[in-house]
Coordinates of C-alpha atoms in Angstrom, one line a residue:
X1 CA -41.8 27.9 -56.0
X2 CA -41.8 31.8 -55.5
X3 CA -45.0 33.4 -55.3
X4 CA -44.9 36.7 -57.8
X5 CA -48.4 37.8 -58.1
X6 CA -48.6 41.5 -57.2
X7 CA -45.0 42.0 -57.5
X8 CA -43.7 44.6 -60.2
X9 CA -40.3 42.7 -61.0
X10 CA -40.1 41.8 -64.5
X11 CA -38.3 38.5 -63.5
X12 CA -38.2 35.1 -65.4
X13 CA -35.9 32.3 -67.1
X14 CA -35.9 31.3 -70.4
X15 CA -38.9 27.9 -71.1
X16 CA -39.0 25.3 -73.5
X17 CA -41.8 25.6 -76.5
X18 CA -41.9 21.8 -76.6
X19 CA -45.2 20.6 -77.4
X20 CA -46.1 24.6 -78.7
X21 CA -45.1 27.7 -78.3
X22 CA -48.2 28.2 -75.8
X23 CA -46.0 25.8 -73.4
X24 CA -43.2 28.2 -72.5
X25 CA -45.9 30.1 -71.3
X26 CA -47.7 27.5 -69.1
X27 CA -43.9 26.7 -68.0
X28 CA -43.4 30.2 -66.9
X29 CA -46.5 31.0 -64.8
X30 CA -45.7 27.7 -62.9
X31 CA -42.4 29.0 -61.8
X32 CA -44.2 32.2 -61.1
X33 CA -42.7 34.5 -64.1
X34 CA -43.5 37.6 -64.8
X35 CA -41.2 37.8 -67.7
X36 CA -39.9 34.7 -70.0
X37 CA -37.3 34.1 -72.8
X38 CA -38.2 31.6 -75.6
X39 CA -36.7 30.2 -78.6
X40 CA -39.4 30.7 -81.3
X41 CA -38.2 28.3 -83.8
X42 CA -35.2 25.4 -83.7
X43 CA -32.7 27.1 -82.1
X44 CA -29.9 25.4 -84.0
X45 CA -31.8 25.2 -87.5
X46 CA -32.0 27.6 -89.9
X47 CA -35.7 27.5 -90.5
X48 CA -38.6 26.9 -88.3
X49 CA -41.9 26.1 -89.4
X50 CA -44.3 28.6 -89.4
X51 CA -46.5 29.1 -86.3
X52 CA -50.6 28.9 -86.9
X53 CA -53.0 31.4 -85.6
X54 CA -54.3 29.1 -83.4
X55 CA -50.9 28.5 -81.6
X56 CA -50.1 32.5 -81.4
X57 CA -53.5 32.8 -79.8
X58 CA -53.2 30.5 -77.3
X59 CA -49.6 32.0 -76.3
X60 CA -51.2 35.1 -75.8
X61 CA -54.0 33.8 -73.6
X62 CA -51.6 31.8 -71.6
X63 CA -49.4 35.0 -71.2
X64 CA -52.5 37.0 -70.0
X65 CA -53.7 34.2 -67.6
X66 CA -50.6 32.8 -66.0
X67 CA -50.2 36.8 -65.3
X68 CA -46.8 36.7 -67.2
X69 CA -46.4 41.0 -67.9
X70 CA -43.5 40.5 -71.1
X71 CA -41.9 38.0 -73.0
X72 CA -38.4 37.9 -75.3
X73 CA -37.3 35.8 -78.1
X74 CA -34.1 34.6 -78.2
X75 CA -32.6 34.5 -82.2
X76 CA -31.5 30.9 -83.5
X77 CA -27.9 30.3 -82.8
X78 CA -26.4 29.4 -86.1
X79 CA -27.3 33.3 -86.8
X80 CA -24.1 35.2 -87.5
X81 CA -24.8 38.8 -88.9
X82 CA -21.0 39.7 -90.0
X83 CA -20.7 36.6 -91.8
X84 CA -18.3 36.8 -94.6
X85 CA -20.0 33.7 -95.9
X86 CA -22.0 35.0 -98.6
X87 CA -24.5 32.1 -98.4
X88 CA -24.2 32.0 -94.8
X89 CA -24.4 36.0 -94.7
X90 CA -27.7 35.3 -96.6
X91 CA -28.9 32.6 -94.6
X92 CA -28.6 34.5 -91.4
X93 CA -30.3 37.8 -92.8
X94 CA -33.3 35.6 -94.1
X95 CA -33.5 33.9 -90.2
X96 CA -33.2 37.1 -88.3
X97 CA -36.0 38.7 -90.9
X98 CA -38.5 35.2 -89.8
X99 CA -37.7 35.5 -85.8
X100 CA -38.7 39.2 -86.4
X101 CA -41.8 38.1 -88.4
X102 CA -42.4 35.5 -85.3
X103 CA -42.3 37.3 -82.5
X104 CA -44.1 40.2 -83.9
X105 CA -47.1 37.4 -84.5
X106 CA -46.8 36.7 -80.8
X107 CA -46.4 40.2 -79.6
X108 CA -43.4 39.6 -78.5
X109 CA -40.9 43.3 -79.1
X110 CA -37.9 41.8 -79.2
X111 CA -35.8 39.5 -80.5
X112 CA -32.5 39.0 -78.6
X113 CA -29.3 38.0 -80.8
X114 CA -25.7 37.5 -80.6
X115 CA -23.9 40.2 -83.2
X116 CA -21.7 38.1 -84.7
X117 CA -18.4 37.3 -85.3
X118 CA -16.7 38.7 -88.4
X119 CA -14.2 35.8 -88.3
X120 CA -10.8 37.5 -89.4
X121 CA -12.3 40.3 -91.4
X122 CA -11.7 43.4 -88.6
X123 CA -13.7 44.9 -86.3
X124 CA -14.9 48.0 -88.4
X125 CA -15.9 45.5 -90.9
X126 CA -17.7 43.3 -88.7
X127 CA -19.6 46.4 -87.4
X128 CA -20.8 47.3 -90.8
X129 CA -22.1 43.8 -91.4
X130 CA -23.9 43.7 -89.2
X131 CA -25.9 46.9 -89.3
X132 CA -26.5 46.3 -93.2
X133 CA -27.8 43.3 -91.9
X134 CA -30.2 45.0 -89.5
X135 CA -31.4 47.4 -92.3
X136 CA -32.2 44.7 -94.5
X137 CA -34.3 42.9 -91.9
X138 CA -36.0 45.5 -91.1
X139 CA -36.8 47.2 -94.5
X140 CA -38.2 43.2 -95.0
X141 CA -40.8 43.9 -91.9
X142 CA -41.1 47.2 -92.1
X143 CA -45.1 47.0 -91.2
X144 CA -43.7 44.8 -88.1
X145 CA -43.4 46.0 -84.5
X146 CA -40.7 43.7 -82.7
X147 CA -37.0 45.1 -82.9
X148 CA -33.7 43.4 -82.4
X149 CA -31.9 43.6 -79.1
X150 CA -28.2 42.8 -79.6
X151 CA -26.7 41.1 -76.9
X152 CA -23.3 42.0 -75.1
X153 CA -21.2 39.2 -74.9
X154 CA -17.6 38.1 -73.3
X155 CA -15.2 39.0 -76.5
X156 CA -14.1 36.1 -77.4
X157 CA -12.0 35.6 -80.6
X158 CA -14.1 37.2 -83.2
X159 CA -17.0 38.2 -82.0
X160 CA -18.3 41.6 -81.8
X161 CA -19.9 43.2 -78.8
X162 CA -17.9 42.6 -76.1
X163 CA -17.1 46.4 -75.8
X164 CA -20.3 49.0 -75.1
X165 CA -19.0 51.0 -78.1
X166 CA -19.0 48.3 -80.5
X167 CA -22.7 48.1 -79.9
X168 CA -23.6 51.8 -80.0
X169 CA -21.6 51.6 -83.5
X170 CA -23.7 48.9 -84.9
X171 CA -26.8 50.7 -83.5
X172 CA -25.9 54.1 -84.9
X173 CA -25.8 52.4 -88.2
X174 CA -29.0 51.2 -88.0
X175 CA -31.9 52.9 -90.0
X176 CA -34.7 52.3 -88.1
X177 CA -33.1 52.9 -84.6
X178 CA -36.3 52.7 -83.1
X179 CA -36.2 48.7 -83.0
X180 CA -33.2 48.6 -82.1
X181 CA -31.8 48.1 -78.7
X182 CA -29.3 46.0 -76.5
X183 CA -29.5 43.3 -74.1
X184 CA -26.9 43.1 -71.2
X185 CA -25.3 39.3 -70.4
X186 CA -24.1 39.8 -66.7
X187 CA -21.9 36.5 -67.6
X188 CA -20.5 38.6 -70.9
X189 CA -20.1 41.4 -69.8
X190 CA -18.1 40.5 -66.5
X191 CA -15.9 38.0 -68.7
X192 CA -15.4 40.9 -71.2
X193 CA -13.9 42.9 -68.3
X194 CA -16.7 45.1 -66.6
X195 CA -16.9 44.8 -63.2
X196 CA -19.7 44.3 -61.1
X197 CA -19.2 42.9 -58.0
X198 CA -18.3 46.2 -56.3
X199 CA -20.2 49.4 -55.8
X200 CA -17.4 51.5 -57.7
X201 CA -17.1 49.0 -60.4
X202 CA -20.6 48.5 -60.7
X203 CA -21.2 51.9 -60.8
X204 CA -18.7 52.7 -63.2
X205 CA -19.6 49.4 -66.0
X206 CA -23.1 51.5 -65.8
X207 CA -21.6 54.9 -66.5
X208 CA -20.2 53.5 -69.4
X209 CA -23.0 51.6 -70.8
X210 CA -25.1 54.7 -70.7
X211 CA -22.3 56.8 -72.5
X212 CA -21.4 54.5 -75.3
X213 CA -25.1 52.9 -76.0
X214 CA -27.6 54.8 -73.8
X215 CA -30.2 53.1 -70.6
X216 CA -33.2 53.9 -72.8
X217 CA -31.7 51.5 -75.2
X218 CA -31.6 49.0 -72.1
X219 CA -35.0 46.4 -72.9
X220 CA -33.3 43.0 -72.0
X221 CA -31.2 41.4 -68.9
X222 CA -29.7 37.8 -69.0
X223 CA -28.5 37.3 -65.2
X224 CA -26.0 34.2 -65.3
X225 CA -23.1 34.1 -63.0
X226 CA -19.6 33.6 -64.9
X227 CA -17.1 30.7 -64.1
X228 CA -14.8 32.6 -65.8
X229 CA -12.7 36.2 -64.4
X230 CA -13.2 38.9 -64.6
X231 CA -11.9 39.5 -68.0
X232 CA -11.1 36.3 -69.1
X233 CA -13.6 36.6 -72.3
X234 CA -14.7 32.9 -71.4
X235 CA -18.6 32.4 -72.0
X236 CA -19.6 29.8 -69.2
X237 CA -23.0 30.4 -67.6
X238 CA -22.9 29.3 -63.9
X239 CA -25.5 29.5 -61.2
X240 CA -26.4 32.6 -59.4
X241 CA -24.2 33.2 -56.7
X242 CA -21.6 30.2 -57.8
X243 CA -19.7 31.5 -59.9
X244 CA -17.1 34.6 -60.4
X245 CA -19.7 37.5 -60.5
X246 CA -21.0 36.1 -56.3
X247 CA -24.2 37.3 -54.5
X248 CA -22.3 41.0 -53.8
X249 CA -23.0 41.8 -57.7
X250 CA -26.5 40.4 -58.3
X251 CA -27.5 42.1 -55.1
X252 CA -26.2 45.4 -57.0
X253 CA -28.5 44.6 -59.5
X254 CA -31.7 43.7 -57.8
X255 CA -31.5 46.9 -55.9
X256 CA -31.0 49.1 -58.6
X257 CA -34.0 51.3 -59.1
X258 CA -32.7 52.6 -63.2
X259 CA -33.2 48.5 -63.8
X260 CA -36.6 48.1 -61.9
X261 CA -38.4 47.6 -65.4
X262 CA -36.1 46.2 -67.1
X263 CA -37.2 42.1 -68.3
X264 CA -34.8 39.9 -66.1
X265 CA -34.0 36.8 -67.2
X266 CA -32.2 33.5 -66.2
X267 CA -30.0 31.5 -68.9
X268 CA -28.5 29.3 -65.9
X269 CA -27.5 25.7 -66.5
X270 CA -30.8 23.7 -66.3
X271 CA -29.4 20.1 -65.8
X272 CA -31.2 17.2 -64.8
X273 CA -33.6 18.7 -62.5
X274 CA -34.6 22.5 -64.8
X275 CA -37.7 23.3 -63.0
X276 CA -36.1 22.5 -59.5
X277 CA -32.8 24.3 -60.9
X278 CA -34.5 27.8 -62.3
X279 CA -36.9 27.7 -58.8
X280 CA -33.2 27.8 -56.9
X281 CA -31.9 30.5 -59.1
X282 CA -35.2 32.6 -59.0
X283 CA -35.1 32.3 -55.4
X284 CA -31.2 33.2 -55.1
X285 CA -32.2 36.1 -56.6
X286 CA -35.6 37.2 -54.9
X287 CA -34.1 36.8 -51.8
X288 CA -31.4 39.6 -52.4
X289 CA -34.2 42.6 -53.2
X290 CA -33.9 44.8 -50.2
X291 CA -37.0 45.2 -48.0
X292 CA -37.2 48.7 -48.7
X293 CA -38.1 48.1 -52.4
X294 CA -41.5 47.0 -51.3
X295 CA -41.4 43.8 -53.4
X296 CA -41.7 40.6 -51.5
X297 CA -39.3 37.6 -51.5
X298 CA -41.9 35.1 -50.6
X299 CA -41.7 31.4 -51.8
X300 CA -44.0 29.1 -52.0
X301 CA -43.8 25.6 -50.5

């Protein structure tokens, strides 16, 4: 496993809450986390039982004591904020409002989600969908504390967010734009057609994000290499270094000081073996951080 203690990357994968949410935790520090992703309900169910005070504690003590620094929540899947659906439309406003209301329990800030896909409707009204949907989510925790990060994602069909601008359309549409924020998909973002594997085109797919959406609005990073092109708009996670993106890009971003403090986190395939599989992937990745950085690759046997 890699040894992290002392290090300042904010580097994990996302764990399993089976058995509690306290687990992911547990899960993380043995990996050697400093930064997890979790699923704080069913992730393909619209609601999730509550989670007791006893629980929440005890994900917070294991976060302190497996020195894990910051922890995301990942939104439930069937979640689709520019659904024309009324009843689903409904449905998906009422889940995003509980993941907000569970993570803020667990002090976690933010709750990472796909924008949606307005399924035929048009862009312009898929964008406005979604932001009412935002606004009334957050006028329904406004005494909460965790935002929404909305996700990039490969473009696909109808889904929104596969362009920087669609985001910072959403955002600007938001009310309460202090919760709101984005988190960048290397796999999505390199199948929507941003480039990363060079210097130039790495350089310039961050030029862009920071003049459509902003790097203050950056809090989130899912690091996934793409079996699909570049461009392709096919969502297929792949290991790191396996797939389209290659070692040149995620070297890129491991050495990037503007992304020093920004959560990193695994979504790779876990397969058979997931604790050997994210160990690999971690590793893959530690192992590309430049000496001069001053944080240490070291594994542990």
């Amino acid at each position: 496993m890699i040894k992290k203690k002392g290090e300042d990357r904010l580097l994990g994968v996302h764990c399993s809450i089976a058995g509690g949410v306290e687990n992911a935790a547990l899960a993380g520090g043995a990996l050697g986390c400093t930064a997890i992703q979790l699923f704080t309900g069913s992730n393909k169910q619209w609601s999730a039982p509550p989670i007791d005070a006893a629980h929440a504690e005890a994900f917070r003590r294991a976060m302190k004591e497996q020195g894990i620094k910051t922890a995301v929540a990942h939104a439930c899947y069937l979640i689709n904020l520019a659904a024309p659906d009324r009843a689903i439309y409904s449905k998906s406003i009422r889940a995003m409002t509980a993941e907000i209301e569970r993570a803020h329990l667990l002090g976690i800030p933010w709750v990472i989600v796909h924008p949606g896909s307005h399924k035929g409707k048009g862009l312009e009204w898929g964008i406005e969908r979604i932001a009412d949907a935002a606004n009334r989510a957050f006028a329904d925790t406004d005494r909460l504390s965790a935002g929404i990060a909305l996700e990039t994602t490969a473009g696909q069909g109808a889904s929104i967010g596969g362009r920087f601008e669609e985001l910072a359309a959403i955002i600007d549409k938001i009310d309460d734009k202090g919760r709101a924020a984005v988190c960048f998909d290397t796999c999505h973002a390199f199948a929507a057609g941003y480039e990363l594997r060079t210097k130039r085109g790495y350089d310039e797919t961050w030029r862009l994000f920071d003049s459509a959406v902003g790097m203050k609005r950056l809090v989130a990073m899912h690091l996934n290499d793409s079996k699909g092109k570049l461009g392709s708009r096919v969502d297929r996670h792949t290991h790191v270094g396996e797939g389209e993106i290659g070692l040149a890009g995620f070297r890129l971003i491991m050495n990037d000081p503007r992304l020093a403090r920004v959560p990193m986190l695994l979504e790779t395939p876990k397969g058979d073996d997931a604790e050997g599989n994210d160990d690999r992937n971690l590793w893959s990745l530690r192992r590309l951080i430049s000496s001069r950085s001053g944080i240490s690759a070291r594994r542990r046997s």
